[in-house]
PDB file of C-alpha atoms in Angstrom:
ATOM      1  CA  UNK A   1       2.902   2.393  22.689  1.00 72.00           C
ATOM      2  CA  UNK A   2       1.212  -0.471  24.236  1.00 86.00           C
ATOM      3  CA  UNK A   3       0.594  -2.698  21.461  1.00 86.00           C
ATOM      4  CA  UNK A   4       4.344  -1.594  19.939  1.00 87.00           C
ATOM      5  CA  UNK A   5       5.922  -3.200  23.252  1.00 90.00           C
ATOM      6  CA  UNK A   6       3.441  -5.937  23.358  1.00 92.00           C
ATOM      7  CA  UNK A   7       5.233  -7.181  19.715  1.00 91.00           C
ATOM      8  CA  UNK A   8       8.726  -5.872  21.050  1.00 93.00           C
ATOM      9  CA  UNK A   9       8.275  -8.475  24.337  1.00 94.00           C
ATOM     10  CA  UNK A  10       7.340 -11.429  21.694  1.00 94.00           C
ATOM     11  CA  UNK A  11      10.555 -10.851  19.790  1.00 93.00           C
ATOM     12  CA  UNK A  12       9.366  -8.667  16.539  1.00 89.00           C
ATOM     13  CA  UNK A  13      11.193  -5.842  15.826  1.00 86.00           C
ATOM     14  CA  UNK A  14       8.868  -2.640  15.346  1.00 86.00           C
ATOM     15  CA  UNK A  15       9.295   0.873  14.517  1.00 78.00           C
ATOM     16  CA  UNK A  16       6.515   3.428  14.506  1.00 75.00           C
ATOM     17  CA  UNK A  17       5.027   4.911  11.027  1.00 72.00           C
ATOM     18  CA  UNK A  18       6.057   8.826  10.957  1.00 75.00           C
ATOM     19  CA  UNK A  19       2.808   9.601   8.815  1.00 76.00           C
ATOM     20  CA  UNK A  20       0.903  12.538   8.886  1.00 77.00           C
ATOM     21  CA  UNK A  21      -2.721  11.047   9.333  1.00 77.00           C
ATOM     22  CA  UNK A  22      -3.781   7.422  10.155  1.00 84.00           C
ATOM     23  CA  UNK A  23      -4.459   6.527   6.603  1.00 86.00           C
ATOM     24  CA  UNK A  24      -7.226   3.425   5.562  1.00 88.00           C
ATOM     25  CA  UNK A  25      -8.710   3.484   8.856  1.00 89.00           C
ATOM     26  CA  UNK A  26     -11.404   5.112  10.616  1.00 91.00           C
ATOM     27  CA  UNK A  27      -9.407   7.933  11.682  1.00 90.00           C
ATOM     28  CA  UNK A  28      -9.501   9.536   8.781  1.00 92.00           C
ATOM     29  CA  UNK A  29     -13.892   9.248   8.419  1.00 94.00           C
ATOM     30  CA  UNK A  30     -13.895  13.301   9.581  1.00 94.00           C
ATOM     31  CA  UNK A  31     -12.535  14.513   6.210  1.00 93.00           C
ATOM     32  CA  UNK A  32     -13.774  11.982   4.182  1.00 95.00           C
ATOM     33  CA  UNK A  33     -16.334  14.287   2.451  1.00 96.00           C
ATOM     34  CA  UNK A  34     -14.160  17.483   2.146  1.00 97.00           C
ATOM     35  CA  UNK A  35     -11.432  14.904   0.647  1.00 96.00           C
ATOM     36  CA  UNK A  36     -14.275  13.550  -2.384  1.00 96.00           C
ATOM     37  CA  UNK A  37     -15.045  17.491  -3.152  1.00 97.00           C
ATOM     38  CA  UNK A  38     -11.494  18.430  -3.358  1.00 97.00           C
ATOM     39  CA  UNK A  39     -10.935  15.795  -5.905  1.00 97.00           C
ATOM     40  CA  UNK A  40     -14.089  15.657  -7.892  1.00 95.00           C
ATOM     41  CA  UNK A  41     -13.594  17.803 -10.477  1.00 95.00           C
ATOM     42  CA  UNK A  42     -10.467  15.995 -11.606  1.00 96.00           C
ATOM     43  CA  UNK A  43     -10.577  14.230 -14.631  1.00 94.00           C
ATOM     44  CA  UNK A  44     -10.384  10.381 -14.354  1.00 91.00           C
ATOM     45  CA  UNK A  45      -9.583   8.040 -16.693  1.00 88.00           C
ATOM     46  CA  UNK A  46      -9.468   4.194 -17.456  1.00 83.00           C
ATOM     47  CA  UNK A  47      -6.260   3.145 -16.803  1.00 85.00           C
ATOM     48  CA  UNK A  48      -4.156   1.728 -20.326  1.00 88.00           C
ATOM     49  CA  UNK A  49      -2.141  -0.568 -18.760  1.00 88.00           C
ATOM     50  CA  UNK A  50      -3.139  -3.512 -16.002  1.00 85.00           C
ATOM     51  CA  UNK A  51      -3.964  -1.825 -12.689  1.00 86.00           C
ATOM     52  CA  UNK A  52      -4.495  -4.083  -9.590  1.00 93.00           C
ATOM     53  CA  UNK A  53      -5.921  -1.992  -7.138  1.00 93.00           C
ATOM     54  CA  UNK A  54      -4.812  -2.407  -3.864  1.00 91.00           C
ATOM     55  CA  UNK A  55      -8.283  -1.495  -2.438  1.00 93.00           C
ATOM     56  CA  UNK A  56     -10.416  -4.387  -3.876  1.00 92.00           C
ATOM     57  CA  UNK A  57      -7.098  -6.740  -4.713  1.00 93.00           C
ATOM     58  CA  UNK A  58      -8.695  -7.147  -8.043  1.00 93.00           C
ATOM     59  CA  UNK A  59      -7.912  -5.278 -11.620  1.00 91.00           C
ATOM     60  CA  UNK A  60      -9.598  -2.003 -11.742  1.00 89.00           C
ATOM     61  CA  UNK A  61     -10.867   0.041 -14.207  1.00 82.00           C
ATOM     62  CA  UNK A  62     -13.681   2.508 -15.011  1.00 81.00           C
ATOM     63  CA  UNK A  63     -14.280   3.230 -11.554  1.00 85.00           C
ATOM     64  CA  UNK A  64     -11.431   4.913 -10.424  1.00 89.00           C
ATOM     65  CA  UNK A  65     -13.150   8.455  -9.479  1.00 93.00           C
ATOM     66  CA  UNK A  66     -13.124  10.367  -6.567  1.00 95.00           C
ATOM     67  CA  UNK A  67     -15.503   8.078  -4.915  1.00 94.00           C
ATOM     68  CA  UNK A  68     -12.414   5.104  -5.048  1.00 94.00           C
ATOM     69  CA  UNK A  69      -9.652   7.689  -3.930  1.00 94.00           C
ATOM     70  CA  UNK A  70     -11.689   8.296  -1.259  1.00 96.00           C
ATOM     71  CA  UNK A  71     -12.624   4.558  -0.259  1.00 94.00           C
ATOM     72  CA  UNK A  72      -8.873   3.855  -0.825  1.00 93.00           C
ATOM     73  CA  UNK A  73      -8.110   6.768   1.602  1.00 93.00           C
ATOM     74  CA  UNK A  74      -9.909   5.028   4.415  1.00 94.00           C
ATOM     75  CA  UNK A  75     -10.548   1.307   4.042  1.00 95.00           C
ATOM     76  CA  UNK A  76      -7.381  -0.801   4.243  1.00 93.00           C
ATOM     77  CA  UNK A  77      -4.911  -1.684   1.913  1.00 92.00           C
ATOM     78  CA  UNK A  78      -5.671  -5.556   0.526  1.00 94.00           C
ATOM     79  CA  UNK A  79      -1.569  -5.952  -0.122  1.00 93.00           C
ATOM     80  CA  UNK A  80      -1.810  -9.499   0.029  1.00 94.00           C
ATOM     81  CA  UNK A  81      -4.783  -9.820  -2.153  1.00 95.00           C
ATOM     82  CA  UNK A  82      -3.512  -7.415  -4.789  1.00 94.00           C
ATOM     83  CA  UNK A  83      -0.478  -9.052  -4.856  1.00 94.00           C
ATOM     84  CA  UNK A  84      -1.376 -12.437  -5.104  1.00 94.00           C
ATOM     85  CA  UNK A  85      -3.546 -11.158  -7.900  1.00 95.00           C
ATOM     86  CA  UNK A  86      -0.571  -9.727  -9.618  1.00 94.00           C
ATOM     87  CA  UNK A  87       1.665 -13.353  -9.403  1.00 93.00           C
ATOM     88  CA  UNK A  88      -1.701 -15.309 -10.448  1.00 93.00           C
ATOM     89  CA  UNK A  89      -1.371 -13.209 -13.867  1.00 92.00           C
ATOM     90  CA  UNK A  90       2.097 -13.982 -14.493  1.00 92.00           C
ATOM     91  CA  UNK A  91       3.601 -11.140 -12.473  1.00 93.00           C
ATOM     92  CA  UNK A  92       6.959 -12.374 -10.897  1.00 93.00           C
ATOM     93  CA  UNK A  93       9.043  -9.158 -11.443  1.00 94.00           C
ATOM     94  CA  UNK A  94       8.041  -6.179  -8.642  1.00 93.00           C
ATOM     95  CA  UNK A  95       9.777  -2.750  -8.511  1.00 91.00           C
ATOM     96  CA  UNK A  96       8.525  -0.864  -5.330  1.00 89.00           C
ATOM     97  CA  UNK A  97       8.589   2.757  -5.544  1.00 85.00           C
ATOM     98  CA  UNK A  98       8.491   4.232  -2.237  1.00 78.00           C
ATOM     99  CA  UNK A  99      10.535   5.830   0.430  1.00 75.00           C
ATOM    100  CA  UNK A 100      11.722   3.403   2.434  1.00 76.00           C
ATOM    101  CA  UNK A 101      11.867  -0.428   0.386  1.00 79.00           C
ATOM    102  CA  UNK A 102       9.843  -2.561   3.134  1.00 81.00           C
ATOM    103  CA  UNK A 103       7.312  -3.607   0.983  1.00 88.00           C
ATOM    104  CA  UNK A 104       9.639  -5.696  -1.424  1.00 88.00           C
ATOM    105  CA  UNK A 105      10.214  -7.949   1.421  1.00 86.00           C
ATOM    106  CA  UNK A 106       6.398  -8.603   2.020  1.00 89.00           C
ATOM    107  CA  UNK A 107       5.958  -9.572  -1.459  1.00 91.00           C
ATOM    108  CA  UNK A 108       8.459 -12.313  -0.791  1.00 86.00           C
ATOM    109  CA  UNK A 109       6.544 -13.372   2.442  1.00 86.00           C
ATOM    110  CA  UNK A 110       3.165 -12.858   1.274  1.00 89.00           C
ATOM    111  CA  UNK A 111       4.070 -14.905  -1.893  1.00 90.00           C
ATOM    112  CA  UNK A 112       5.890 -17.742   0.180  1.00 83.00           C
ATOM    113  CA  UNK A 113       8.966 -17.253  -1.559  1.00 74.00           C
ATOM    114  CA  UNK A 114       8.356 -18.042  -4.671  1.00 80.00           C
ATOM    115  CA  UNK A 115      11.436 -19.438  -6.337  1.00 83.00           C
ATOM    116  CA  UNK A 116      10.885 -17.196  -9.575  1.00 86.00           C
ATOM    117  CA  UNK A 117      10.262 -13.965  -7.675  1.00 91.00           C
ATOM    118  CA  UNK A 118      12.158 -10.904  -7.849  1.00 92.00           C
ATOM    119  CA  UNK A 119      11.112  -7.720  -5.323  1.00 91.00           C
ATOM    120  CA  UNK A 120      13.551  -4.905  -5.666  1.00 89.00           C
ATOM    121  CA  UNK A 121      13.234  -1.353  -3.544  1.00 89.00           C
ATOM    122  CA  UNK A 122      14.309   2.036  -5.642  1.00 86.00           C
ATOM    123  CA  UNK A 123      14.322   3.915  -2.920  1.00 80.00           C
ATOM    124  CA  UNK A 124      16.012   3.270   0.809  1.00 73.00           C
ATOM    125  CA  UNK A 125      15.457   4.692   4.002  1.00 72.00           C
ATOM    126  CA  UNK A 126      18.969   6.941   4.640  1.00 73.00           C
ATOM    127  CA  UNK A 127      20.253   6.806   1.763  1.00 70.00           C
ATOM    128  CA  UNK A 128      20.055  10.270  -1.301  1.00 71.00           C
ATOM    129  CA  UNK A 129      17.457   9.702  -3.954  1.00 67.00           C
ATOM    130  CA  UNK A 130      19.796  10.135  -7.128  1.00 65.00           C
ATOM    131  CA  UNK A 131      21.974   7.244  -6.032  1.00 59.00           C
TER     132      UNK A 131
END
């Protein structure tokens, strides 16, 4: 609460994260290891289409296995990088699909507005799914 009015009192707006666990950070180190066995006997496969992964920022491939999923569960999330990866490869269309449709104004920012850029939410906070 703090650091949330420290922002407030330099004019940002800021709303808490209603989340469940404090995901990508250190938090998150004490189930780590029950996480990797809970998900290693799933079957992985390369991706077929272009997969930036928002762990590394760079394309991904052969190693997404449990071992990733479970780095991606608690290292942070490289948005800009994996974004900026995405526009360098000719990527100027982005659909978020998500709860809540913050993200699509990131890419904008993180991308510097780009003139040829279009970031569209699905999903919005408050409003019912099928619409």
């Amino acid at each position: 609460t703090h650091l949330t009015q420290h922002f407030r009192d330099h004019g940002y707006k800021v709303r808490p994260l209603t989340v469940s666990h404090a995901f990508h950070s250190p938090h998150m180190n004490p189930i780590l290891e029950q996480f990797q066995q809970a998900i290693s006997d799933l079957t992985y496969t390369p991706p077929t289409i272009p997969f930036i992964s928002d762990l590394t920022g760079q394309p991904a491939g052969s190693e997404i296995d449990a071992a990733y999923w479970t780095r991606h569960l608690r290292n942070p999330v490289r948005f800009t990088d994996a974004t900026t990866t995405l526009h360098d490869n000719g990527i100027t269309t982005f659909i978020e699909i998500g709860p809540d449709g913050v993200l699509s104004g990131l890419i904008r920012e993180t991308l510097d507005h780009e003139p040829d850029l279009i970031a569209v939410p699905v999903l919005r906070r408050d409003h019912p799914e099928p619409h």
